[in-house]
Coordinates of C-alpha atoms and ligand atoms in Angstrom, one line a residue:
M51 CA 79.9 104.1 106.3
S52 CA 83.0 102.0 107.2
R53 CA 86.7 102.7 106.6
V54 CA 88.6 100.0 104.7
A55 CA 92.3 99.8 103.8
V56 CA 93.3 97.8 100.8
V57 CA 97.0 96.8 100.3
G58 CA 97.9 96.5 96.6
A59 CA 96.7 98.4 93.5
G60 CA 96.7 95.5 91.1
I61 CA 93.5 94.4 89.4
A62 CA 92.3 92.4 92.5
G63 CA 92.8 95.2 95.0
V64 CA 91.4 97.9 92.6
V65 CA 88.2 96.0 91.8
C66 CA 87.6 95.1 95.5
A67 CA 88.1 98.7 96.5
R68 CA 85.8 99.9 93.7
A69 CA 82.9 97.6 94.9
L70 CA 83.3 98.8 98.5
A71 CA 83.5 102.4 97.4
D72 CA 80.4 102.0 95.2
A73 CA 78.6 100.7 98.2
G74 CA 79.4 104.0 100.1
H75 CA 82.4 103.0 102.1
Q76 CA 85.5 105.0 102.5
V77 CA 88.4 103.1 100.9
R78 CA 92.1 103.8 100.7
I79 CA 94.5 101.7 98.7
Y80 CA 98.2 101.5 99.7
E81 CA 100.5 100.7 96.8
K82 CA 104.3 100.3 97.1
S83 CA 105.1 101.3 93.5
R84 CA 104.6 104.6 91.6
G85 CA 101.9 103.2 89.4
T86 CA 98.5 101.5 89.4
G87 CA 98.0 98.0 87.8
G88 CA 100.5 95.7 89.5
R89 CA 101.5 93.0 87.0
M90 CA 99.4 94.6 84.3
A91 CA 102.4 96.9 83.7
T92 CA 103.8 99.0 80.9
R93 CA 107.4 100.2 80.9
R94 CA 108.4 103.4 79.0
G95 CA 112.0 104.1 77.9
D96 CA 114.1 105.4 75.1
A97 CA 113.2 102.3 73.0
G98 CA 109.5 103.0 73.4
T99 CA 106.8 101.2 75.5
F100 CA 106.5 97.6 76.4
D101 CA 103.8 95.7 78.3
H102 CA 106.3 93.5 80.2
G103 CA 103.9 91.7 82.6
A104 CA 100.4 90.5 81.5
Q105 CA 100.4 90.4 77.7
Y106 CA 96.6 90.2 77.1
F107 CA 93.6 88.9 79.0
T108 CA 90.6 86.7 78.3
A109 CA 87.1 87.0 79.6
R110 CA 85.1 83.8 80.3
D111 CA 82.9 84.9 83.3
P112 CA 79.7 86.8 82.0
R113 CA 80.2 89.6 84.6
F114 CA 83.8 90.1 83.4
Q115 CA 82.6 90.0 79.8
S116 CA 80.0 92.6 80.5
L117 CA 82.6 94.9 82.1
I118 CA 84.9 94.4 79.1
R119 CA 82.2 95.3 76.6
H120 CA 81.5 98.5 78.6
L121 CA 85.1 99.5 78.8
E122 CA 85.6 98.7 75.2
T123 CA 83.0 101.4 74.3
K124 CA 84.9 103.8 76.5
G125 CA 88.2 103.2 74.7
V126 CA 89.9 101.7 77.7
L127 CA 90.7 98.4 76.0
A128 CA 90.4 96.7 72.7
P129 CA 90.5 93.2 71.2
Y130 CA 93.9 91.9 70.1
R131 CA 93.8 90.8 66.5
G132 CA 97.4 89.8 65.9
R133 CA 98.5 86.5 64.4
I134 CA 99.3 84.0 67.2
A135 CA 101.3 80.9 66.6
Q136 CA 102.5 77.9 68.5
W137 CA 106.2 76.9 68.2
S138 CA 107.0 73.5 69.5
A139 CA 110.6 72.0 69.0
G140 CA 110.9 73.6 65.5
V141 CA 107.3 73.0 64.4
L142 CA 105.3 76.2 63.9
K143 CA 101.5 76.2 63.7
P144 CA 98.8 78.9 64.0
V145 CA 96.9 78.9 67.2
A146 CA 93.5 77.5 66.4
D147 CA 91.4 78.8 69.3
R148 CA 89.2 81.8 68.5
E149 CA 88.9 83.0 72.1
P150 CA 88.9 86.8 72.2
R151 CA 91.9 88.4 73.8
Y152 CA 92.0 92.0 75.0
V153 CA 94.6 94.6 75.8
G154 CA 94.5 97.9 77.6
L155 CA 94.8 101.2 75.7
P156 CA 97.4 102.6 75.4
G157 CA 99.0 100.0 77.8
M158 CA 97.9 97.2 80.1
P159 CA 97.4 99.3 83.2
A160 CA 94.5 101.1 81.6
L161 CA 92.0 98.6 82.9
C162 CA 93.1 99.1 86.5
R163 CA 93.3 102.9 86.1
A164 CA 89.7 103.0 84.8
L165 CA 88.4 100.9 87.7
A166 CA 90.3 102.9 90.2
E167 CA 88.8 106.2 89.2
G168 CA 87.6 108.1 92.3
V169 CA 89.2 105.6 94.7
E170 CA 92.0 107.1 96.8
I171 CA 95.4 105.4 96.2
V172 CA 98.5 106.2 98.2
H173 CA 101.4 105.4 95.9
E174 CA 105.0 104.6 97.0
Q175 CA 103.7 103.4 100.3
Q176 CA 104.9 99.9 101.1
V177 CA 102.9 98.4 104.0
A178 CA 105.3 96.8 106.4
A179 CA 102.8 95.5 108.9
V180 CA 99.1 95.6 109.9
E181 CA 97.7 95.2 113.4
Q182 CA 94.2 95.2 115.0
L183 CA 93.5 96.8 118.3
Q184 CA 90.0 96.8 119.8
G185 CA 88.4 95.9 116.5
R186 CA 90.2 98.6 114.5
W187 CA 92.9 98.0 112.0
S188 CA 96.1 100.0 111.6
V189 CA 98.4 100.1 108.6
L190 CA 102.2 100.6 109.3
G191 CA 104.6 101.8 106.6
A192 CA 107.7 103.8 106.1
A193 CA 105.6 107.0 106.4
G194 CA 104.2 106.0 109.8
R195 CA 100.9 104.5 110.9
D196 CA 97.3 105.1 109.8
D197 CA 94.7 104.0 112.4
G198 CA 91.0 103.5 112.5
Y199 CA 90.1 101.1 109.7
D200 CA 87.1 98.8 110.1
A201 CA 88.4 96.2 107.7
L202 CA 91.6 95.3 106.0
V203 CA 92.2 93.7 102.6
L204 CA 95.4 92.2 101.3
A205 CA 95.6 92.2 97.5
V206 CA 99.2 91.3 97.0
P207 CA 101.0 88.2 95.8
A208 CA 100.9 85.3 98.3
V209 CA 104.5 85.5 99.3
Q210 CA 104.1 89.3 100.1
A211 CA 100.8 88.7 101.8
L212 CA 102.2 86.1 104.2
P213 CA 104.1 88.4 106.6
L214 CA 101.2 90.8 106.7
S215 CA 98.6 88.0 107.4
V216 CA 100.3 86.4 110.4
V217 CA 98.0 88.6 112.7
V218 CA 95.1 86.3 111.6
P219 CA 96.6 82.8 111.8
G220 CA 93.6 81.1 110.1
I221 CA 94.1 83.3 107.0
A222 CA 98.0 83.0 107.2
A223 CA 97.8 79.2 107.0
R224 CA 95.9 79.4 103.7
V225 CA 98.1 82.3 102.3
A226 CA 101.1 80.0 103.0
Q227 CA 99.7 77.6 100.4
G228 CA 99.7 80.3 97.6
R229 CA 102.3 79.9 94.9
H230 CA 103.8 82.0 92.1
H231 CA 106.3 81.0 89.4
P232 CA 109.0 83.5 88.5
C233 CA 109.4 85.0 85.0
W234 CA 112.3 86.8 83.4
A235 CA 111.0 89.1 80.7
L236 CA 113.1 90.7 78.0
L237 CA 112.1 93.9 76.4
V238 CA 113.9 94.2 73.2
K239 CA 114.0 96.6 70.3
F240 CA 115.4 95.3 67.0
A241 CA 116.8 97.3 64.1
A242 CA 114.7 95.5 61.6
P243 CA 111.5 93.4 61.6
L244 CA 111.9 89.9 63.0
P245 CA 111.6 87.6 59.9
V246 CA 108.5 85.7 61.1
D247 CA 104.9 85.6 59.9
F248 CA 103.3 85.8 63.4
D249 CA 103.0 88.6 65.9
A250 CA 103.0 86.4 69.0
A251 CA 103.8 82.8 69.8
F252 CA 103.6 80.3 72.6
I253 CA 107.0 78.5 72.6
E254 CA 107.8 75.0 73.8
G255 CA 111.3 73.7 74.1
A256 CA 113.6 76.8 73.9
H257 CA 113.7 78.3 77.4
L258 CA 111.1 80.8 76.3
G259 CA 107.4 80.4 77.0
W260 CA 106.0 83.3 75.0
I261 CA 107.1 86.1 72.6
M262 CA 105.1 89.0 71.3
R263 CA 105.6 92.0 69.1
D264 CA 104.4 94.7 71.4
S265 CA 103.6 97.0 68.5
S266 CA 101.1 94.5 67.1
K267 CA 98.7 95.6 69.8
P268 CA 96.2 98.3 69.0
G269 CA 97.1 101.8 70.0
R270 CA 100.9 101.3 70.3
E271 CA 103.4 103.2 68.4
P272 CA 105.1 101.4 65.5
G273 CA 108.5 99.8 65.9
E274 CA 110.0 96.4 66.2
R275 CA 109.6 96.0 70.0
W276 CA 109.2 92.5 71.3
V277 CA 108.6 91.1 74.8
L278 CA 110.1 87.7 75.5
H279 CA 109.1 85.7 78.5
A280 CA 111.4 82.9 79.7
T281 CA 109.8 79.7 81.0
A282 CA 109.2 79.4 84.7
D283 CA 111.9 76.6 85.0
W284 CA 114.6 78.7 83.2
S285 CA 113.6 81.8 85.2
R286 CA 113.8 79.8 88.5
E287 CA 117.3 78.4 87.6
N288 CA 118.6 81.9 86.6
L289 CA 116.6 84.0 89.1
E290 CA 119.6 85.6 90.8
L291 CA 121.5 86.6 87.6
D292 CA 122.0 90.3 86.9
A293 CA 119.5 91.7 84.4
G294 CA 122.5 92.5 82.1
A295 CA 123.5 88.9 82.0
V296 CA 120.0 87.7 81.2
A297 CA 119.5 89.8 78.1
P298 CA 122.1 87.9 75.8
L299 CA 120.9 84.6 77.1
L300 CA 117.3 85.2 76.1
I301 CA 118.4 86.6 72.7
E302 CA 120.3 83.3 72.3
A303 CA 117.1 81.4 73.3
L304 CA 115.2 83.4 70.6
R305 CA 117.8 82.3 68.0
V306 CA 116.6 78.7 68.5
V307 CA 113.1 79.8 67.4
V308 CA 114.2 82.5 64.9
P309 CA 117.7 81.9 63.6
A310 CA 118.1 85.2 61.7
V311 CA 117.6 87.6 64.6
P312 CA 118.2 91.2 63.5
P313 CA 120.6 93.5 65.3
V314 CA 119.4 94.5 68.8
I315 CA 119.0 98.3 69.4
E316 CA 118.2 97.9 73.1
A317 CA 117.4 94.9 75.4
R318 CA 116.5 95.2 79.0
A319 CA 115.5 92.3 81.2
H320 CA 113.0 92.5 84.0
R321 CA 112.7 89.9 86.8
W322 CA 109.2 89.0 88.0
R323 CA 109.8 87.0 91.2
Y324 CA 106.0 86.4 91.5
A325 CA 104.5 86.1 88.0
L326 CA 102.0 83.4 87.1
S327 CA 100.3 81.5 89.9
P328 CA 98.6 78.1 89.7
G329 CA 95.8 79.5 91.8
L330 CA 94.2 77.9 94.9
G331 CA 90.7 77.9 93.4
V332 CA 89.2 79.4 96.6
G333 CA 88.0 82.7 95.2
S334 CA 89.3 84.7 98.2
L335 CA 90.0 84.3 101.9
F336 CA 88.0 86.1 104.5
D337 CA 87.7 86.1 108.3
R338 CA 84.4 87.7 109.3
D339 CA 85.2 88.2 113.0
A340 CA 88.5 90.0 112.2
R341 CA 87.1 91.7 109.1
F342 CA 90.3 90.7 107.3
G343 CA 90.6 89.2 103.9
A344 CA 93.0 88.4 101.1
C345 CA 92.5 88.3 97.3
G346 CA 94.5 88.0 94.2
D347 CA 95.2 85.7 91.3
W348 CA 96.8 83.1 93.6
C349 CA 93.6 82.7 95.5
A350 CA 91.5 82.0 92.4
D351 CA 93.2 81.4 89.1
G352 CA 96.5 82.9 87.9
R353 CA 95.2 85.2 85.2
V354 CA 94.0 88.8 85.0
E355 CA 90.4 87.5 85.0
G356 CA 91.1 85.3 88.0
A357 CA 92.5 88.2 90.0
W358 CA 89.4 90.3 89.0
L359 CA 87.0 87.5 90.2
S360 CA 89.0 87.2 93.4
G361 CA 88.6 90.9 94.2
V362 CA 84.9 90.7 93.4
D363 CA 84.5 87.6 95.6
L364 CA 86.2 89.3 98.5
A365 CA 84.1 92.4 98.3
A366 CA 80.9 90.3 98.3
K367 CA 82.1 88.5 101.5
L368 CA 83.2 91.8 103.2
L369 CA 80.2 94.0 102.4
P370 CA 77.7 92.2 104.7
A371 CA 80.2 92.4 107.5
L372 CA 80.6 96.2 107.3
Ligands
FAD174 C1 105.3 88.1 83.0 C2 103.8 87.9 83.3 C3 103.0 87.6 82.2 C4 101.6 87.4 82.4 N1 100.8 87.1 81.4 C5 99.4 87.1 81.5 C6 98.6 87.0 80.4 O1 99.0 87.1 79.3 N2 97.3 86.9 80.7 C7 96.7 87.0 82.0 O2 95.5 86.9 82.1 N3 97.5 87.1 83.0 C8 98.9 87.2 82.8 N4 99.7 87.4 83.9 C9 99.1 87.3 85.2 C10 98.4 88.6 85.6 O3 99.3 89.7 85.4 C11 98.0 88.5 87.1 O4 97.3 87.4 87.3 C12 97.2 89.7 87.6 O5 97.7 90.9 87.1 C13 97.4 89.7 89.2 O6 96.7 90.8 89.7 P1 96.7 90.9 91.3 O7 95.9 92.2 91.6 O8 96.3 89.7 92.0 O9 98.2 91.2 91.8 P2 99.3 92.3 91.3 O10 99.0 92.7 89.9 O11 100.6 91.7 91.6 O12 99.1 93.5 92.3 C14 99.6 93.5 93.6 C15 100.1 94.9 93.9 O13 100.4 95.0 95.3 C16 101.6 95.8 95.4 N5 102.2 95.4 96.7 C17 102.9 94.3 97.0 N6 103.2 94.3 98.2 C18 102.9 95.5 98.8 C19 103.0 96.1 100.1 N7 103.6 95.4 101.1 N8 102.6 97.3 100.2 C20 101.9 98.0 99.2 N9 101.8 97.5 98.0 C21 102.2 96.2 97.8 C22 102.4 95.5 94.2 O14 103.3 96.6 93.9 C23 101.3 95.3 93.1 O15 101.0 96.6 92.5 C24 101.1 87.6 83.7 C25 101.9 88.0 84.8 C26 103.3 88.2 84.5 C27 104.1 88.7 85.7

């Protein structure tokens, strides 16, 4: 049995840890936030709950599809059956594709929580550095250092992986190529239904990329709660604004799509510095001699499924080396 440290409790880190633990290894995940799920996140507040990161996910790989079917029977997730439209410079059309989309129950983190069952996660533990001495890895954070790991996995966005990966220059050089676009999200509760005949829409040409009635997802409480995602370009240009300044700007952007926006009860903006990634298409990165690897959506393809595949890929590379 080997000891493995995983940094990051998003879907990539959790699935990698799960595979290693299922093979009999002792795995500990370090996660800087209070929750499990990373960008598959739900925020609860006075206005209710909002999935403010990943909105839904698709499943194209047969292995992921089979996991989805299994977790659906366990009530961890469900298909999304809302009406999805495409709005492009004033023209509204229904989205024609019939690709199944899924959401976690009661929120997006459910998938990661289910996969992490039985795996040790140390929350609120930001890893500041990792180092290898005589073949053993140490993890250094605010709470001190943990020694004695046989292998180390980075499962965090590329920009956050870079300072941790410098100890293995071959990996760091590839990590440096990873990219993420930013995204400002607005979580807004309206006093009355938005006068539209869709539940979610891809938007083109109004500073917004996506809008979704959160309560149109299965298992959510009723209410006119919407999540608006600004485009990557708009988010980049306005990245350093205060959240309070972003909210009215994105409501104005929404008025371009829906002129009669009802009164707002509450609107809170959330800045994702590292949101969607174009993906490097390499699965995962692994140095067998160092027993050091990196995974995440940015390695594979910038979606939930891409992150899952990346974690699976890294576990398959790491297991024979343990
Ligand atoms: C606004 C938005 C909308 C999206 N919409 C969709 C969508 O509709 N469909 C879809 O498929 N995908 C979507 N995505 C992308 C999807 O969420 C990601 O591809 C996927 O969740 C990435 O998982 P991951 O495990 O690679 O990384 P993450 O989920 O980012 O997990 C990394 C974890 O590492 C932690 N961490 C970082 N640094 C440290 C450190 N130093 N020490 C300890 N912990 C650390 C973070 O807190 C985080 O929990 C969206 C993302 C965003 C932000």
